[in-house]
Amino acid sequence: MRRLSSRALASLYDESKERMQPSDRQDWLNLRLAKQIHFAYRHAPAVRIALDRAGVPPRHLKCIKDLERLPVTTKDDLLKLQRADPPFGGLLAVPLNSLNRIYVSPGPMFDAFGNERVRATLRSFVRRGLPKRGDIVMVSTAYHMVPAGLLVTDALDALGCTVIPAGTGQTELQVRILHDLKATAIFSFPSFVMTILQKAEEMGYDIRRDFNLRYVSGGGEKHIQLLRKIFEQKYGLVVNDSYGTADLGPVAYDCGLGTGYHYEDQEAIIEIVDPQTGKQAKPMEVGEIVVTLLSRTYPLVRFGTGDLASYTVDQCGCGRTAPRITRIMGMIGEHIRVKGMFVHMRELDEAFSGLPEVLRYQLLLKLDGHRDRIELKAETRATANRGILSELITRRCQEVFKLKIDEIEFLPSGTLAADCKKVIDTRWT
Ligand SMILES: [Zn+2]
């Protein structure tokens, strides 16, 4: 996206829509949803098949409540659709070569991003007033395959910022960039921002005195709430946070009060859904975050993110009336989100199936201060060379799902039960 004029930027954000009465908001959403369903039915064959199969013609889907009549499409379902009918499983509503970006997220899953996904990202900046035109922004998230770095860069370009595409790793170099280029903002996962700031301190810098940094942003990690206070109080930074996934981009945002994530309902319809029944949960009940994109490019209907959360419709101090996701409580199903990446259980099996010396395995996900920590318990034959195997496991895990295992504990054969959980996540407890 090219740099937008001030007028075009202002038109992205309509204050009156943010504050409309809840009943008006509902009417507005229902109207747009009904139109979207008609569009998706006409232009995305997979949506047409799903509605026909459910016996629900588009004209019967008039409001958000009616969505309960359709099944939730899980990430697994989407992978199957994509495999059966590559690349987008009959969900793409435009010619493939009209897409500006196609991302690949773990799975592997293809993600079609239309301009509306960039707009949603851009709107979150305009809404907060940060970053703004003229800011120098270091983007310290992955640029290859996944949408993180490039999506943010597209939005920052449109806003008129100067972008340093730093990517991940090379912490010392990132500190140098931050200092020498007088960057005013960092976009990254909160734990990596903290790693950069701590490295800067180790190198003898004082963040407030020696840097021009005012703003940090990032999402996808539970411990933003732990880190938020440190960013704000210790370093005097403004924190922006949002909720999104690799398949959707950002779909909910923190207004700055830290009271949850308001639904970004300009571009998406969000439901919190009981994973067993598919029915919409009541406020403060736990359910899966399910998203219908109001997209003319990639009209996903009832896509189940796998994230568990609750929501509230209580008035927010900011005056906005969009409901808020109050807490992300973990994940259901076949995916885990760790170190900012989604990993499919099948990828775990794939990684270890290439290591016949590992008889059984179990991953323990922990929080080490502000960082995710991955510990592996691996059952091996007595004859296995643990030194070599340790290196093989590390390399294999990085190849298959791009994650570093922090610690490997080898166990004698027969220690882990045959039906033991392959992942134990203690980060949420
Ligand atoms: Zn708010």
XYZ file of C-alpha atoms and ligand atoms in Angstrom:
430
model
C 0.000 0.000 0.000
C 1.325 3.467 -0.854
C 1.447 6.357 1.598
C -2.108 7.554 2.150
C -3.156 11.192 2.219
C -4.191 12.680 5.561
C -7.765 12.685 4.364
C -7.660 8.986 3.390
C -6.148 8.156 6.773
C -8.834 10.106 8.620
C -11.545 8.275 6.670
C -10.308 4.952 8.053
C -11.455 5.831 11.496
C -15.000 6.906 12.293
C -15.317 7.914 15.925
C -19.124 7.827 15.822
C -19.054 4.154 14.742
C -16.768 3.316 17.647
C -19.209 4.813 20.118
C -22.572 3.867 18.666
C -25.267 2.493 20.957
C -25.029 -1.289 21.376
C -28.390 -1.905 19.669
C -27.366 0.294 16.710
C -24.045 -1.556 16.572
C -25.881 -4.860 16.445
C -28.087 -3.663 13.554
C -25.059 -2.322 11.704
C -23.165 -5.608 12.139
C -26.148 -7.755 11.163
C -26.677 -5.780 7.985
C -23.054 -6.120 6.923
C -22.932 -9.782 7.887
C -25.987 -10.594 5.756
C -24.392 -8.841 2.757
C -21.097 -10.617 3.375
C -22.761 -14.048 3.490
C -24.457 -13.389 0.142
C -21.130 -12.279 -1.307
C -19.259 -15.299 0.074
C -21.942 -17.702 -1.161
C -21.631 -16.306 -4.678
C -17.852 -16.005 -4.859
C -16.335 -18.668 -2.606
C -17.359 -22.232 -3.618
C -16.320 -23.668 -0.226
C -18.742 -21.320 1.560
C -21.508 -22.320 -0.832
C -20.839 -26.001 -0.137
C -20.779 -25.402 3.636
C -24.112 -23.546 3.605
C -25.755 -26.076 1.295
C -24.520 -28.919 3.454
C -25.903 -27.228 6.574
C -29.182 -26.692 4.703
C -29.046 -22.955 5.384
C -29.637 -20.657 2.406
C -27.877 -17.269 2.643
C -31.187 -15.428 3.090
C -31.642 -17.264 6.411
C -28.458 -15.761 7.812
C -29.673 -12.337 8.777
C -27.945 -11.755 12.090
C -24.937 -12.845 14.120
C -27.073 -15.232 16.162
C -27.982 -17.063 12.919
C -24.321 -17.974 12.440
C -24.876 -20.668 15.074
C -26.589 -22.651 12.314
C -23.259 -23.066 10.530
C -20.411 -25.304 11.681
C -17.158 -23.738 12.863
C -14.324 -24.258 10.365
C -11.280 -25.240 12.398
C -7.707 -24.655 11.327
C -7.558 -28.399 10.598
C -10.650 -28.168 8.382
C -9.058 -25.279 6.519
C -5.847 -27.262 6.020
C -7.869 -30.143 4.629
C -9.769 -27.820 2.283
C -6.493 -26.340 1.063
C -4.936 -29.767 0.505
C -7.981 -31.053 -1.382
C -8.274 -27.951 -3.550
C -5.041 -25.954 -3.500
C -4.142 -23.293 -2.816
C -7.131 -21.789 -0.975
C -9.647 -24.615 -0.755
C -12.356 -22.752 -2.660
C -12.345 -19.785 -0.297
C -10.580 -17.224 -2.437
C -13.031 -14.762 -3.992
C -10.576 -13.061 -6.363
C -8.064 -14.282 -8.977
C -4.881 -15.556 -7.348
C -2.659 -13.075 -9.167
C -4.690 -10.121 -7.968
C -3.517 -10.720 -4.419
C -0.871 -8.365 -3.161
C 0.443 -10.795 -0.531
C 0.168 -14.519 0.074
C 1.614 -15.671 3.365
C 2.432 -19.174 4.550
C 1.844 -19.941 8.212
C 2.726 -23.156 10.033
C 0.601 -26.061 8.915
C 1.593 -25.235 6.220
C -1.354 -22.985 5.594
C -1.687 -20.418 2.810
C -3.063 -17.078 3.951
C -4.582 -14.661 1.423
C -4.353 -11.109 2.664
C -6.401 -8.455 0.920
C -5.998 -4.756 1.542
C -8.649 -4.933 4.237
C -6.187 -6.793 6.466
C -3.684 -3.959 6.023
C -6.481 -1.475 6.728
C -7.350 -3.239 9.991
C -3.700 -2.998 11.052
C -3.491 0.622 9.961
C -6.717 1.492 11.759
C -5.238 0.247 15.028
C -2.430 2.818 14.613
C -4.785 5.641 13.681
C -7.051 4.799 16.589
C -4.234 5.143 19.122
C -2.493 7.974 17.307
C 0.693 5.918 17.509
C 2.856 5.352 15.652
C 2.276 8.365 13.470
C 3.615 9.797 10.236
C 7.305 10.598 10.654
C 8.001 7.906 13.227
C 11.050 5.689 12.713
C 9.906 2.169 13.425
C 12.038 -0.917 13.938
C 9.998 -3.979 12.965
C 11.514 -6.891 14.852
C 9.274 -9.770 13.837
C 9.695 -12.462 11.203
C 9.542 -11.380 7.561
C 9.695 -14.708 5.808
C 6.510 -16.576 4.985
C 4.376 -15.444 7.958
C 2.455 -12.160 7.836
C 3.935 -10.499 10.950
C 6.734 -8.262 9.672
C 5.501 -7.485 6.190
C 1.896 -6.851 7.199
C 3.012 -4.275 9.773
C 5.390 -2.773 7.214
C 2.592 -2.431 4.646
C 0.492 -0.564 7.215
C 3.415 1.620 8.329
C 4.166 2.486 4.683
C 0.597 3.629 4.202
C 0.850 5.674 7.380
C 4.055 7.347 6.240
C 6.578 5.960 8.724
C 10.206 5.069 8.126
C 10.592 1.325 8.559
C 13.679 -0.624 9.615
C 12.924 -4.262 8.733
C 15.061 -5.753 11.486
C 13.417 -9.167 11.701
C 14.253 -11.448 14.586
C 17.505 -12.366 16.316
C 20.845 -10.484 16.423
C 19.846 -8.680 19.586
C 23.043 -6.631 19.885
C 22.657 -5.370 16.341
C 19.034 -4.478 17.063
C 20.177 -2.402 20.057
C 22.685 -0.602 17.851
C 20.006 0.084 15.217
C 17.604 1.352 17.839
C 20.229 3.707 19.207
C 22.011 4.930 16.074
C 18.892 5.363 13.931
C 16.993 6.988 16.823
C 14.026 4.700 16.313
C 10.859 5.906 18.015
C 8.980 2.612 18.057
C 9.512 -1.156 18.087
C 7.089 -3.662 16.703
C 7.692 -7.141 18.039
C 6.468 -9.739 20.434
C 6.618 -8.253 23.933
C 9.113 -10.841 25.145
C 11.531 -9.983 22.322
C 11.124 -6.252 23.000
C 12.077 -6.992 26.596
C 15.072 -9.021 25.440
C 16.254 -6.071 23.312
C 15.789 -3.591 26.167
C 17.617 -5.827 28.616
C 20.460 -6.315 26.153
C 20.694 -2.523 25.774
C 21.036 -2.183 29.534
C 23.696 -4.875 29.617
C 25.552 -2.884 26.971
C 25.527 0.119 29.325
C 22.662 2.120 27.843
C 19.940 3.877 29.780
C 16.719 3.405 27.801
C 15.139 6.706 28.810
C 18.319 8.768 28.416
C 20.076 7.221 25.434
C 17.202 6.214 23.176
C 14.462 8.006 21.317
C 12.029 5.155 21.914
C 8.481 6.098 22.898
C 6.257 3.276 21.796
C 6.227 -0.502 21.668
C 3.671 -2.733 20.114
C 3.105 -6.389 19.744
C 0.694 -9.147 20.410
C 0.164 -12.805 20.491
C 1.608 -13.365 23.874
C -0.097 -13.912 27.156
C 2.542 -12.151 29.186
C 1.984 -8.718 27.671
C 0.068 -7.987 30.880
C 3.122 -8.877 32.958
C 5.407 -6.795 30.779
C 3.097 -3.868 30.235
C 3.816 -2.356 33.649
C 7.565 -2.671 33.145
C 7.406 -1.060 29.692
C 5.261 1.762 31.014
C 6.699 2.385 34.438
C 10.345 1.489 34.120
C 10.964 2.689 30.574
C 8.202 5.284 30.122
C 6.919 3.643 26.931
C 3.424 3.633 25.494
C 2.241 0.073 24.843
C -0.090 -0.980 22.075
C -1.391 -4.483 21.909
C -3.762 -6.382 19.715
C -5.140 -9.851 19.228
C -4.803 -11.622 15.919
C -3.649 -14.807 14.268
C -1.406 -15.625 11.330
C -4.455 -16.523 9.236
C -6.429 -13.392 10.014
C -4.096 -10.570 10.995
C -5.351 -8.370 13.854
C -9.041 -8.748 14.700
C -9.222 -7.131 18.150
C -7.316 -4.293 19.784
C -6.449 -2.859 23.150
C -7.747 0.706 23.356
C -4.880 1.655 25.677
C -6.637 1.060 28.972
C -5.478 -2.553 29.158
C -9.004 -3.811 29.849
C -9.136 -6.351 27.054
C -9.316 -6.360 23.276
C -12.187 -4.528 21.581
C -13.578 -6.370 18.583
C -12.289 -4.830 15.329
C -15.758 -5.058 13.844
C -15.134 -2.845 10.846
C -13.527 -5.805 9.110
C -14.666 -8.877 11.022
C -17.480 -10.418 13.046
C -16.272 -12.065 16.234
C -18.117 -14.678 18.247
C -17.063 -16.504 21.403
C -18.384 -20.013 20.871
C -18.811 -23.097 23.032
C -16.472 -25.566 21.275
C -18.765 -28.506 22.023
C -22.097 -27.071 20.911
C -21.113 -24.327 18.465
C -23.481 -21.981 20.328
C -22.468 -18.456 21.254
C -21.253 -18.042 24.822
C -22.677 -15.505 27.257
C -20.460 -12.691 28.578
C -17.662 -14.005 30.800
C -18.234 -17.611 29.740
C -15.231 -19.267 28.169
C -15.388 -20.216 24.513
C -13.408 -20.293 21.300
C -12.756 -17.083 19.379
C -14.513 -17.582 16.036
C -14.100 -15.036 13.267
C -16.023 -14.237 10.099
C -14.017 -11.909 7.895
C -15.933 -9.130 6.169
C -13.551 -9.582 3.270
C -14.133 -9.392 -0.448
C -10.854 -11.244 -0.948
C -10.836 -14.194 1.401
C -14.294 -14.475 2.955
C -13.724 -16.916 5.802
C -16.981 -17.731 7.558
C -16.911 -18.900 11.179
C -13.201 -19.634 11.273
C -12.260 -21.157 14.644
C -8.979 -19.664 15.848
C -8.426 -22.365 18.473
C -7.931 -19.648 21.100
C -10.073 -19.830 24.195
C -11.298 -16.589 25.704
C -14.160 -14.824 27.437
C -15.725 -11.485 26.536
C -17.552 -8.600 28.118
C -20.090 -6.069 26.894
C -19.550 -3.796 29.916
C -18.896 -0.169 29.098
C -15.194 0.538 28.601
C -13.634 3.666 30.062
C -12.595 4.745 26.557
C -16.258 5.121 25.518
C -16.099 2.573 22.706
C -18.993 0.150 22.619
C -17.467 -2.798 20.746
C -17.378 -5.815 23.114
C -14.002 -6.819 24.482
C -12.169 -10.112 24.661
C -11.225 -10.076 28.324
C -8.595 -12.777 28.477
C -6.973 -15.248 26.152
C -6.997 -18.423 28.191
C -5.148 -20.924 26.067
C -5.824 -23.025 23.052
C -8.079 -25.868 22.154
C -7.544 -28.589 19.689
C -4.515 -29.365 17.699
C -2.414 -26.250 17.898
C -0.183 -24.583 20.406
C 1.040 -21.029 20.312
C 4.531 -20.698 21.696
C 7.304 -18.124 21.283
C 4.972 -16.219 18.987
C 4.529 -19.161 16.579
C 1.667 -21.533 15.961
C 2.684 -25.175 15.956
C 0.393 -27.916 14.796
C 0.462 -31.196 16.702
C 1.038 -32.944 13.401
C 4.223 -30.925 12.944
C 5.429 -32.200 16.302
C 4.774 -35.764 15.199
C 6.433 -35.043 11.868
C 9.535 -33.701 13.616
C 9.885 -36.722 15.865
C 8.907 -39.325 13.275
C 12.188 -38.382 11.568
C 14.036 -39.365 14.748
C 13.492 -43.093 15.237
C 15.757 -43.064 18.306
C 13.109 -41.048 20.152
C 10.505 -43.569 21.279
C 8.130 -41.140 23.020
C 8.246 -37.461 23.752
C 6.566 -34.797 25.778
C 6.951 -31.025 25.540
C 6.610 -28.838 28.598
C 5.751 -25.208 27.918
C 6.690 -22.911 30.772
C 7.062 -19.242 31.470
C 10.618 -18.258 32.340
C 10.301 -14.677 33.536
C 8.727 -13.050 30.495
C 9.788 -15.658 27.949
C 8.288 -18.896 26.777
C 10.459 -21.849 27.571
C 10.241 -25.232 25.843
C 11.499 -28.303 27.662
C 11.494 -31.681 26.017
C 11.338 -35.059 27.671
C 12.535 -37.697 25.217
C 12.412 -41.414 25.799
C 15.237 -43.209 24.033
C 16.789 -46.622 23.665
C 19.667 -47.276 26.056
C 22.029 -47.495 23.083
C 21.288 -44.005 21.744
C 24.151 -41.506 21.682
C 22.555 -38.651 23.602
C 25.051 -36.022 22.533
C 24.425 -36.636 18.845
C 20.695 -37.123 19.376
C 20.455 -33.842 21.234
C 21.911 -32.018 18.231
C 19.651 -33.898 15.824
C 16.533 -33.032 17.842
C 17.483 -29.359 18.004
C 18.126 -29.200 14.254
C 15.008 -31.172 13.371
C 12.701 -29.015 15.540
C 14.124 -25.871 13.989
C 13.649 -27.271 10.490
C 10.099 -28.470 10.961
C 8.530 -25.784 13.161
C 11.246 -23.188 13.569
C 11.439 -23.326 17.332
C 14.371 -23.759 19.620
C 14.050 -26.363 22.364
C 15.547 -24.853 25.512
C 16.266 -28.048 27.407
C 16.211 -31.741 26.595
C 15.850 -34.372 29.269
C 16.491 -37.960 28.167
C 14.495 -40.701 29.830
C 14.936 -44.455 29.746
C 12.487 -46.444 27.672
C 9.156 -47.070 29.422
C 9.116 -43.884 31.530
C 6.382 -42.042 29.629
C 2.939 -43.632 29.409
C 1.835 -44.698 25.920
C -1.084 -42.242 26.080
C 0.823 -39.399 27.748
C -0.009 -35.866 26.681
C 2.443 -34.697 24.057
C 2.268 -31.118 25.266
C 1.828 -29.866 28.809
C 1.283 -26.138 28.920
C 1.773 -24.633 32.377
C 1.943 -21.033 31.146
C -1.759 -20.372 31.662
C -2.103 -21.824 35.137
Zn -11.743 0.681 25.532
